[in-house]
Short mmCIF file of C-alpha atoms in Angstrom, two decimals:
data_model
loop_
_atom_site.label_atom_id
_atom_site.label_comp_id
_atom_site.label_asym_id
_atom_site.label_seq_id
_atom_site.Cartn_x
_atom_site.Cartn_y
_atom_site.Cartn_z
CA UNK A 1 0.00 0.00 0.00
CA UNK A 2 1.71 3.02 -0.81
CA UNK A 3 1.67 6.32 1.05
CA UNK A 4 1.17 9.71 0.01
CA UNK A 5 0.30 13.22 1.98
CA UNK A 6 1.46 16.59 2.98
CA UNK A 7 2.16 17.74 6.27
CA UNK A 8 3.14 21.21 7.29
CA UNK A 9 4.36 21.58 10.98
CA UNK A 10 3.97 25.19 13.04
CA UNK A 11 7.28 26.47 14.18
CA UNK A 12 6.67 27.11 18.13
CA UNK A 13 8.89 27.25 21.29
CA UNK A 14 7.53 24.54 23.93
CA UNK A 15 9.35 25.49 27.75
CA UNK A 16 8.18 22.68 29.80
CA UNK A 17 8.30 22.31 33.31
CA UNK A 18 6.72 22.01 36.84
CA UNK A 19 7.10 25.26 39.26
CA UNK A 20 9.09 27.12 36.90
CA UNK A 21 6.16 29.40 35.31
CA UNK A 22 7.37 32.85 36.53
CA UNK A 23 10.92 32.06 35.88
CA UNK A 24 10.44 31.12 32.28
CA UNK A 25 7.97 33.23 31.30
CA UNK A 26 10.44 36.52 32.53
CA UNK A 27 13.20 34.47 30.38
CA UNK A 28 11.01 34.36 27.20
CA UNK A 29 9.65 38.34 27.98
CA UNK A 30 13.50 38.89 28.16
CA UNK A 31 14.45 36.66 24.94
CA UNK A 32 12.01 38.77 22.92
CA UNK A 33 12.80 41.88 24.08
CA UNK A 34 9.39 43.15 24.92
CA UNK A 35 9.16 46.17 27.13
CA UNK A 36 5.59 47.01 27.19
CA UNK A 37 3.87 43.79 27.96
CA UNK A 38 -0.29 43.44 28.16
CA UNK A 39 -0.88 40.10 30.36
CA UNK A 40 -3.94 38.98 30.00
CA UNK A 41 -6.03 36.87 32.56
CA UNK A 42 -9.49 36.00 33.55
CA UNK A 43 -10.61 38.03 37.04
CA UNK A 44 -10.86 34.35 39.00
CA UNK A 45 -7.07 33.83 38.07
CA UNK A 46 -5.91 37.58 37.98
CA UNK A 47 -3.53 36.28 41.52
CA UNK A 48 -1.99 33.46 39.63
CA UNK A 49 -0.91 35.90 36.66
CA UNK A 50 0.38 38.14 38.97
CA UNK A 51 2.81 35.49 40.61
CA UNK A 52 3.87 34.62 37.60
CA UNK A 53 4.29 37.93 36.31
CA UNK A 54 6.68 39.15 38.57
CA UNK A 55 9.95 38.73 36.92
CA UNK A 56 9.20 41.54 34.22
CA UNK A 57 7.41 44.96 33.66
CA UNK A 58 3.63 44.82 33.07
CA UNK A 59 2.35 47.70 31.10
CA UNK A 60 -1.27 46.37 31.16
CA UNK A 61 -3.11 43.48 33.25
CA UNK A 62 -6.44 42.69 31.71
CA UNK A 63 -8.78 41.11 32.76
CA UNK A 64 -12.37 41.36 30.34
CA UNK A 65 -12.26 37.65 29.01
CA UNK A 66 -15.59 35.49 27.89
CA UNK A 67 -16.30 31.98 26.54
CA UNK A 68 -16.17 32.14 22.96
CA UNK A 69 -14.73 35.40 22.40
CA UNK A 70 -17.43 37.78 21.50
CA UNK A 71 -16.28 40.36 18.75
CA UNK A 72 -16.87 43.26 20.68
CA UNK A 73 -14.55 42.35 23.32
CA UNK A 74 -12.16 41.61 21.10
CA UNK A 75 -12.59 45.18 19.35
CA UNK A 76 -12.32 46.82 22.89
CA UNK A 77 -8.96 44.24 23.68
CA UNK A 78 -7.30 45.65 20.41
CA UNK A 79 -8.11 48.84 20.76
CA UNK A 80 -6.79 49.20 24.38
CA UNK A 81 -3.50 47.30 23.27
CA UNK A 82 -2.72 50.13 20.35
CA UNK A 83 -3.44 52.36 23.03
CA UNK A 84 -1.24 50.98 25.20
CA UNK A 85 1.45 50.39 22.66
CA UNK A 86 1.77 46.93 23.70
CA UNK A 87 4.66 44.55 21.84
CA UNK A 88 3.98 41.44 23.31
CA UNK A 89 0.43 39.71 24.39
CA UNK A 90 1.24 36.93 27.97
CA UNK A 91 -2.21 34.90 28.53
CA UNK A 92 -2.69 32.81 31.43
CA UNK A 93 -5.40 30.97 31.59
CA UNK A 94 -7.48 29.00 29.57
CA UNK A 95 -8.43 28.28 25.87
CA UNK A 96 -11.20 31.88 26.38
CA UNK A 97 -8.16 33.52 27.89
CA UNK A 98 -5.92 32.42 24.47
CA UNK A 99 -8.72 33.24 22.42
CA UNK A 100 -8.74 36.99 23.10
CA UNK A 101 -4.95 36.95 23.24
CA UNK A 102 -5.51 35.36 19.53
CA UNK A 103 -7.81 37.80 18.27
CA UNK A 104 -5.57 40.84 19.35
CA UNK A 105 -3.04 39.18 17.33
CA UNK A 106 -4.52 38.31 14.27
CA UNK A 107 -4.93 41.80 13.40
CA UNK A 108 -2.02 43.78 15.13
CA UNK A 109 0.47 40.70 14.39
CA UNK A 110 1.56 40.86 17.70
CA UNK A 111 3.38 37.86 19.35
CA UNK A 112 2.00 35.71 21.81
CA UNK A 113 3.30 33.85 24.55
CA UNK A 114 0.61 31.72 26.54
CA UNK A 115 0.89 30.39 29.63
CA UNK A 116 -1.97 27.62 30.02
CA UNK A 117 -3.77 26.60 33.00
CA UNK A 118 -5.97 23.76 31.71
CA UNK A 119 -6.13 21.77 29.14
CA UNK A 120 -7.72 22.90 25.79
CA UNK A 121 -4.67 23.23 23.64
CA UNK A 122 -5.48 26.35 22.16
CA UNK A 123 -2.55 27.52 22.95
CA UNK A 124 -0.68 24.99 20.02
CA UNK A 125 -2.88 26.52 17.04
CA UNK A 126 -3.41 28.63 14.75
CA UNK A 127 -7.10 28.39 14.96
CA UNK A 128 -8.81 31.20 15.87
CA UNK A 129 -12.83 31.18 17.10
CA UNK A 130 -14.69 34.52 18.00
CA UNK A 131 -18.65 34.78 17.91
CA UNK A 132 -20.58 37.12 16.32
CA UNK A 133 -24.57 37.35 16.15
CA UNK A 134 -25.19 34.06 18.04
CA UNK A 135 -22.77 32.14 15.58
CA UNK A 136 -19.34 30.84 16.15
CA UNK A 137 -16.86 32.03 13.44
CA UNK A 138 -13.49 29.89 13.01
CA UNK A 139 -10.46 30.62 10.85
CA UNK A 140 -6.57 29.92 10.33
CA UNK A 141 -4.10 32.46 10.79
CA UNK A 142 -0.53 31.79 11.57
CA UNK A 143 0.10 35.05 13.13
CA UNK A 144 -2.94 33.93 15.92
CA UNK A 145 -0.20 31.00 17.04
CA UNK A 146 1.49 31.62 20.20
CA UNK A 147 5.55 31.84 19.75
CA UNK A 148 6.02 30.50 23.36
CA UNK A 149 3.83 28.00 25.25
CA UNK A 150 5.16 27.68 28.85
CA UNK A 151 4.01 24.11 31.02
CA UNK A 152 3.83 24.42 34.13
CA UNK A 153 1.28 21.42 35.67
CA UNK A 154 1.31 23.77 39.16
CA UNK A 155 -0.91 26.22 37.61
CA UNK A 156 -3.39 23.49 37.04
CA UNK A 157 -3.73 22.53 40.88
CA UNK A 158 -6.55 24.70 41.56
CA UNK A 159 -8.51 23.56 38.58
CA UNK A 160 -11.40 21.48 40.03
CA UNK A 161 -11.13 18.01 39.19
CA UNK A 162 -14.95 17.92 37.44
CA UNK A 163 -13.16 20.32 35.33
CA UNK A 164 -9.59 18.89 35.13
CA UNK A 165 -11.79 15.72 33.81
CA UNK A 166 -14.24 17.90 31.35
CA UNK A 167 -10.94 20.18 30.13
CA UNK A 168 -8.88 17.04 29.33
CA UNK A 169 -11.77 14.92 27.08
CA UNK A 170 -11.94 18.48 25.12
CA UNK A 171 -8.36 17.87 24.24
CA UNK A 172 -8.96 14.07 23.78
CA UNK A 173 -11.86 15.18 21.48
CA UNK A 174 -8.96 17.04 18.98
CA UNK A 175 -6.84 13.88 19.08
CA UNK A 176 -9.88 11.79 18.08
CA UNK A 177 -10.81 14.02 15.79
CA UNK A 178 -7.67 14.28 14.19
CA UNK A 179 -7.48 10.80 12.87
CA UNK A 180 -10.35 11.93 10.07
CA UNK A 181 -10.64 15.29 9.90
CA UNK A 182 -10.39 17.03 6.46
CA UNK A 183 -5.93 17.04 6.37
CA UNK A 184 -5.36 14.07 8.75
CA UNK A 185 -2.27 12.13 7.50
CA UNK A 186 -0.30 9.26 9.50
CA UNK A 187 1.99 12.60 11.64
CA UNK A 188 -0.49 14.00 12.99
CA UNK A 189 -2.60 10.33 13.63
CA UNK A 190 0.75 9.39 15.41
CA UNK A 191 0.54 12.38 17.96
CA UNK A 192 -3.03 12.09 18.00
CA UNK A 193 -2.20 8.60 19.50
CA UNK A 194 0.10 9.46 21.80
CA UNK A 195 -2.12 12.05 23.09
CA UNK A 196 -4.66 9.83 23.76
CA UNK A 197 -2.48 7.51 25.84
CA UNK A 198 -1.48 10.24 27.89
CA UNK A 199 -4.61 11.89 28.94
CA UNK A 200 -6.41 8.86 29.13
CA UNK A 201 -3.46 7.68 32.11
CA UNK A 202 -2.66 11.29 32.87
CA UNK A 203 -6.70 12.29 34.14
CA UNK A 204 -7.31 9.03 35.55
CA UNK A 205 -4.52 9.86 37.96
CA UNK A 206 -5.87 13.43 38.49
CA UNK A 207 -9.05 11.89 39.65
CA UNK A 208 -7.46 9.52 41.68
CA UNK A 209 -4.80 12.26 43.14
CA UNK A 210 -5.86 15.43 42.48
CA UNK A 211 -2.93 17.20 43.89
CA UNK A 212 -0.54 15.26 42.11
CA UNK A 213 2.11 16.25 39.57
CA UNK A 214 2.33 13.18 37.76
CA UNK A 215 -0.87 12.94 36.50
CA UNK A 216 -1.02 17.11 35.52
CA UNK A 217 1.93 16.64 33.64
CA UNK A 218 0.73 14.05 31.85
CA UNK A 219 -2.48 15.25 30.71
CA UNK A 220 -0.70 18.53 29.63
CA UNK A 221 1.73 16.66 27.68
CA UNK A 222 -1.08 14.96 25.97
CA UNK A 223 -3.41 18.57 25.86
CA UNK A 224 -0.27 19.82 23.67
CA UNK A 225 0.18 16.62 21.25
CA UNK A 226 -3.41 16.52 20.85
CA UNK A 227 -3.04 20.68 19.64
CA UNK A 228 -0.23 19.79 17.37
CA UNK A 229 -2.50 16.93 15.49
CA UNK A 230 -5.74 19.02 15.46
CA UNK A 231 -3.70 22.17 14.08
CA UNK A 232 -2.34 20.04 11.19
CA UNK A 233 -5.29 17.97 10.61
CA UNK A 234 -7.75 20.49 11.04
CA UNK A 235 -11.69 20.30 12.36
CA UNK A 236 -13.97 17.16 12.05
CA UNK A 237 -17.59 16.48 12.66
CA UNK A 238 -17.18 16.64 16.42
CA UNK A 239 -15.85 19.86 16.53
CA UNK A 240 -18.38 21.46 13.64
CA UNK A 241 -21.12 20.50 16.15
CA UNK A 242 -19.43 21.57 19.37
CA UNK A 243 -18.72 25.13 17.76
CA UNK A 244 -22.40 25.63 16.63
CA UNK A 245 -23.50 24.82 20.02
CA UNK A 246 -21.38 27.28 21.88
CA UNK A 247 -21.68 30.13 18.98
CA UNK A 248 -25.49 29.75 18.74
CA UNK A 249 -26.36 28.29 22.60
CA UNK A 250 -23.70 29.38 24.97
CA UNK A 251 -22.61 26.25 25.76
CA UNK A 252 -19.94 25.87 27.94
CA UNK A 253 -16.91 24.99 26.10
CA UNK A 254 -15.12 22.10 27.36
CA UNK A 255 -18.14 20.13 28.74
CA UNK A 256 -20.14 19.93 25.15
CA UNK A 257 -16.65 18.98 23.91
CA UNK A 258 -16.85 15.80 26.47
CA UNK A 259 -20.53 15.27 25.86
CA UNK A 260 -20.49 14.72 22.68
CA UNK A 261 -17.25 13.17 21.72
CA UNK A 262 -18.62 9.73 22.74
CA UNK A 263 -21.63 9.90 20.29
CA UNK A 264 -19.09 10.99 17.66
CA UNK A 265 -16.96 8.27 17.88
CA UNK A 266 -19.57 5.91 17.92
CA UNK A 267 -20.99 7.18 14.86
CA UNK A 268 -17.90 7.31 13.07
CA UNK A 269 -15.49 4.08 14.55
CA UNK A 270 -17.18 1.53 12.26
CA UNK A 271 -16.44 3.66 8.76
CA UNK A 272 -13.08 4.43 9.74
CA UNK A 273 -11.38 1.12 10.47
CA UNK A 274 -7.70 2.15 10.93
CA UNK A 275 -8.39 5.09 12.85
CA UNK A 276 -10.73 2.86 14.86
CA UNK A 277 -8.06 0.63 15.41
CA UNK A 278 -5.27 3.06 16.33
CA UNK A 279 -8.04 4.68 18.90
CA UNK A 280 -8.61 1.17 20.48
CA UNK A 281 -4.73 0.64 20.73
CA UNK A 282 -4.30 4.12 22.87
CA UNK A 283 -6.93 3.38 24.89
CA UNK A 284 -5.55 -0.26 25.65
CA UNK A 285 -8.97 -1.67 24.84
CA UNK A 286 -10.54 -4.25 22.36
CA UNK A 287 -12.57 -1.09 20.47
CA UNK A 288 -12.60 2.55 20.59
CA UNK A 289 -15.90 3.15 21.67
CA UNK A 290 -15.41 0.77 25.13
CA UNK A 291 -12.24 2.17 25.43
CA UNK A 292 -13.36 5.53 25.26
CA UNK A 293 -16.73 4.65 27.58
CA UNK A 294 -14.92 3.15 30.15
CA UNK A 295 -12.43 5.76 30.46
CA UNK A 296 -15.60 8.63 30.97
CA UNK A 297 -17.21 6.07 33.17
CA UNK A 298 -14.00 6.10 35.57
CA UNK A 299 -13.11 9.79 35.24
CA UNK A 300 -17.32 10.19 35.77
CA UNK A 301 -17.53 12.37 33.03
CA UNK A 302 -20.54 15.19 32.16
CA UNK A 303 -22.72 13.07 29.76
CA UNK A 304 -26.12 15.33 28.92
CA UNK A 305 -25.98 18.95 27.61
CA UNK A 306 -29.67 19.43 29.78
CA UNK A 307 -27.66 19.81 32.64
CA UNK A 308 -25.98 22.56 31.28
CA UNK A 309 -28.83 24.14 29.79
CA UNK A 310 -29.40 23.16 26.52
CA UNK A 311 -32.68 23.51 25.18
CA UNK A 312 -34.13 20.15 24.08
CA UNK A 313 -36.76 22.44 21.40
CA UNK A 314 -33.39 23.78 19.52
CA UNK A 315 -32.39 20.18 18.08
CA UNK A 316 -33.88 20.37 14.68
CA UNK A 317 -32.80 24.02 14.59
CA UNK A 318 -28.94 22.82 15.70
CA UNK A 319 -29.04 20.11 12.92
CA UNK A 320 -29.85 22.40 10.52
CA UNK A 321 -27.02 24.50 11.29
CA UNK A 322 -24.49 21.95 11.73
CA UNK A 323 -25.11 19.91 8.74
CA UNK A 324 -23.28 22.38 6.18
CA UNK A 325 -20.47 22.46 8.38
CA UNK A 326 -19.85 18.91 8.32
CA UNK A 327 -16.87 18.09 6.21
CA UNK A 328 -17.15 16.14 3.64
CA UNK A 329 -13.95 13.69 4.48
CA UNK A 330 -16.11 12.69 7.35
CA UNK A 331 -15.79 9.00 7.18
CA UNK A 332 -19.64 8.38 7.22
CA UNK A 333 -22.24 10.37 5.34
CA UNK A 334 -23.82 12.23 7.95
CA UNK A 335 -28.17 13.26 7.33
CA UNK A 336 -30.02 15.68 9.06
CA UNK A 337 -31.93 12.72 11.00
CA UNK A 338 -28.59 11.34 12.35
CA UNK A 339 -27.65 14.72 13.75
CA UNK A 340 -30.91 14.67 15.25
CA UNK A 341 -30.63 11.43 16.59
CA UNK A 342 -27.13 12.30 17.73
CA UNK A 343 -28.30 15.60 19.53
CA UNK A 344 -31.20 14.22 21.53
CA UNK A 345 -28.87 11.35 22.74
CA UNK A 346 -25.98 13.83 23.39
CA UNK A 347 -29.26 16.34 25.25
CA UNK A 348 -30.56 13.57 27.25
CA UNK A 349 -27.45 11.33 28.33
CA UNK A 350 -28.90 8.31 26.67
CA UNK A 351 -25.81 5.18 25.83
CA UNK A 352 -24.25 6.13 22.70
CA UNK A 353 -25.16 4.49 19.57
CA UNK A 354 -23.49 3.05 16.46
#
């Protein structure tokens, strides 16, 4: 069988290690020579970025993030950055957090250095999201990636474990969907692999000790492979759906993201029988879907969007949006009744189906 594909990796500095935020983040605000530096942090976390923002000048702490990224905070984000005349973006935080930090950059080309503190792996893309009028708008910009990412599984101590467990399926969900998406290829299926393995032991170990290291690092290690092979692979049918349900519904990000990945794979594991069997391998089960099921059923993973909010009258509306989003590598042909189908069981917390 021969092989054939191209495969473009992102140029990015990766400083890994535990307790060593503050130090490394002053060494990478020194290596780039910034001198008027906006750090950017939720409120809830603004202590954190302080601590680790003490080995450098701050010209700006912000502090006006939101899920999703609504466009008019990121208007008022740029504009105060120009007015600040800032030459280098820090974010601390989460994938929200990089998401402003993102959309300041994509149109002043400023760089980015993010310092994460769970596990969405926004911070290894070039994917940008922001939301305007109720709808979720994605896109791919290289000068949205961050130049520096800086580790550091301390910062994710005082993440609760419920969402320690939720953050870390949202970055399984890019490693499972990067074995199909539109530009998967067998690179990015290798790290998607790998990143599987290692949140799958890494969260298991959170739950069982949440203030470990072991297990943080881990499930960082895996949050970043599983960035690398969604970056390069690009967005599947799992992630079309999640993005139209926090664009249009509010959802909160990284629980639809471990709601629905199990319905996902279910629907998709039978069409695509090497990915299937690659999934199955990580997970160190006899199928993907048990694998997958019996890791959520350990880590006692969110499993109905109701709980969260979602409206059980906006299926058929949801399906219609989704469906044109839906790409059309997607390894099974995908109707408007499946998403249906798929939506009320992803609402309700019903067993997944094949």
């Amino acid at each position: 069988m021969s092989v054939g594909f191209d495969h473009e990796t992102l140029g990015q500095r990766i400083v890994f290690k535990s307790g060593s935020a503050a130090d490394n983040l002053a060494a990478e605000v020194g290596r780039l020579r910034a001198s008027r530096v906006m750090v950017i942090a939720a409120e809830f976390e603004s202590e954190t970025a302080k601590k680790v923002s003490t080995g450098f000048d701050v010209a700006l702490h912000y502090s006006d993030v939101s899920p999703h990224v609504p466009i008019a905070k990121a208007k008022a984000a740029r504009a105060i950055a120009s007015e600040y005349d800032i030459d280098l973006l820090v974010c601390i935080g989460g994938g929200s957090t990089t998401g402003l930090a993102k959309a300041i950059a994509m149109t002043t080309g400023l760089p980015i250095v993010a310092v994460p503190t769970t596990y969405s792996g926004s911070e290894g893309t070039n994917v940008w999201g922001l939301t305007a009028n109720s709808r979720k708008l994605t896109g791919v910009d290289n000068r949205v990636l961050p130049v520096t990412v800086i580790y550091d599984a301390e910062l994710t101590l005082s993440l609760p474990v419920e969402l320690s467990v939720a953050s870390g399926l949202n970055a399984l969900a890019h490693c499972v969907d990067s074995m199909w998406a539109p530009r998967a290829d067998p690179i990015n299926q290798a790290f998607a692999s790998e990143g599987i393995r290692a949140l799958a032991s890494g969260l298991q170990a959170v739950v069982s000790d949440p203030a470990g290291i072991d297990g943080r690092e881990r499930a960082l290690y895996g949050a970043y492979l599983s960035a690398v092979a969604f970056a390069s692979a690009g967005s599947g049918m799992h992630h079309k759906i999640c993005h139209v349900l926090g664009g249009a519904y509010g959802m909160p990000h990284a629980q639809t993201h471990a709601t629905v990945l199990p319905h996902v794979l279910a629907f998709n594991a039978q069409h695509a029988p090497e990915a299937e069997i690659r999934i199955a391998a990580a997970f160190g089960a006899d199928s993907a879907v048990e694998g997958l099921d019996r890791l959520c059923s350990a880590l006692g993973a969110p499993n109905a969007l109701k709980e969260y909010g979602f409206d059980e009258a906006a299926i058929p509306e949801a399906a219609r949006l989704i469906l044109p989003a839906i790409p059309e590598s997607n390894p099974h042909v995908v109707t408007i009744d499946d998403l249906e189908r798929l939506l009320r069981a992803v609402w309700s917390g019903r067993p997944v189906e094949g």
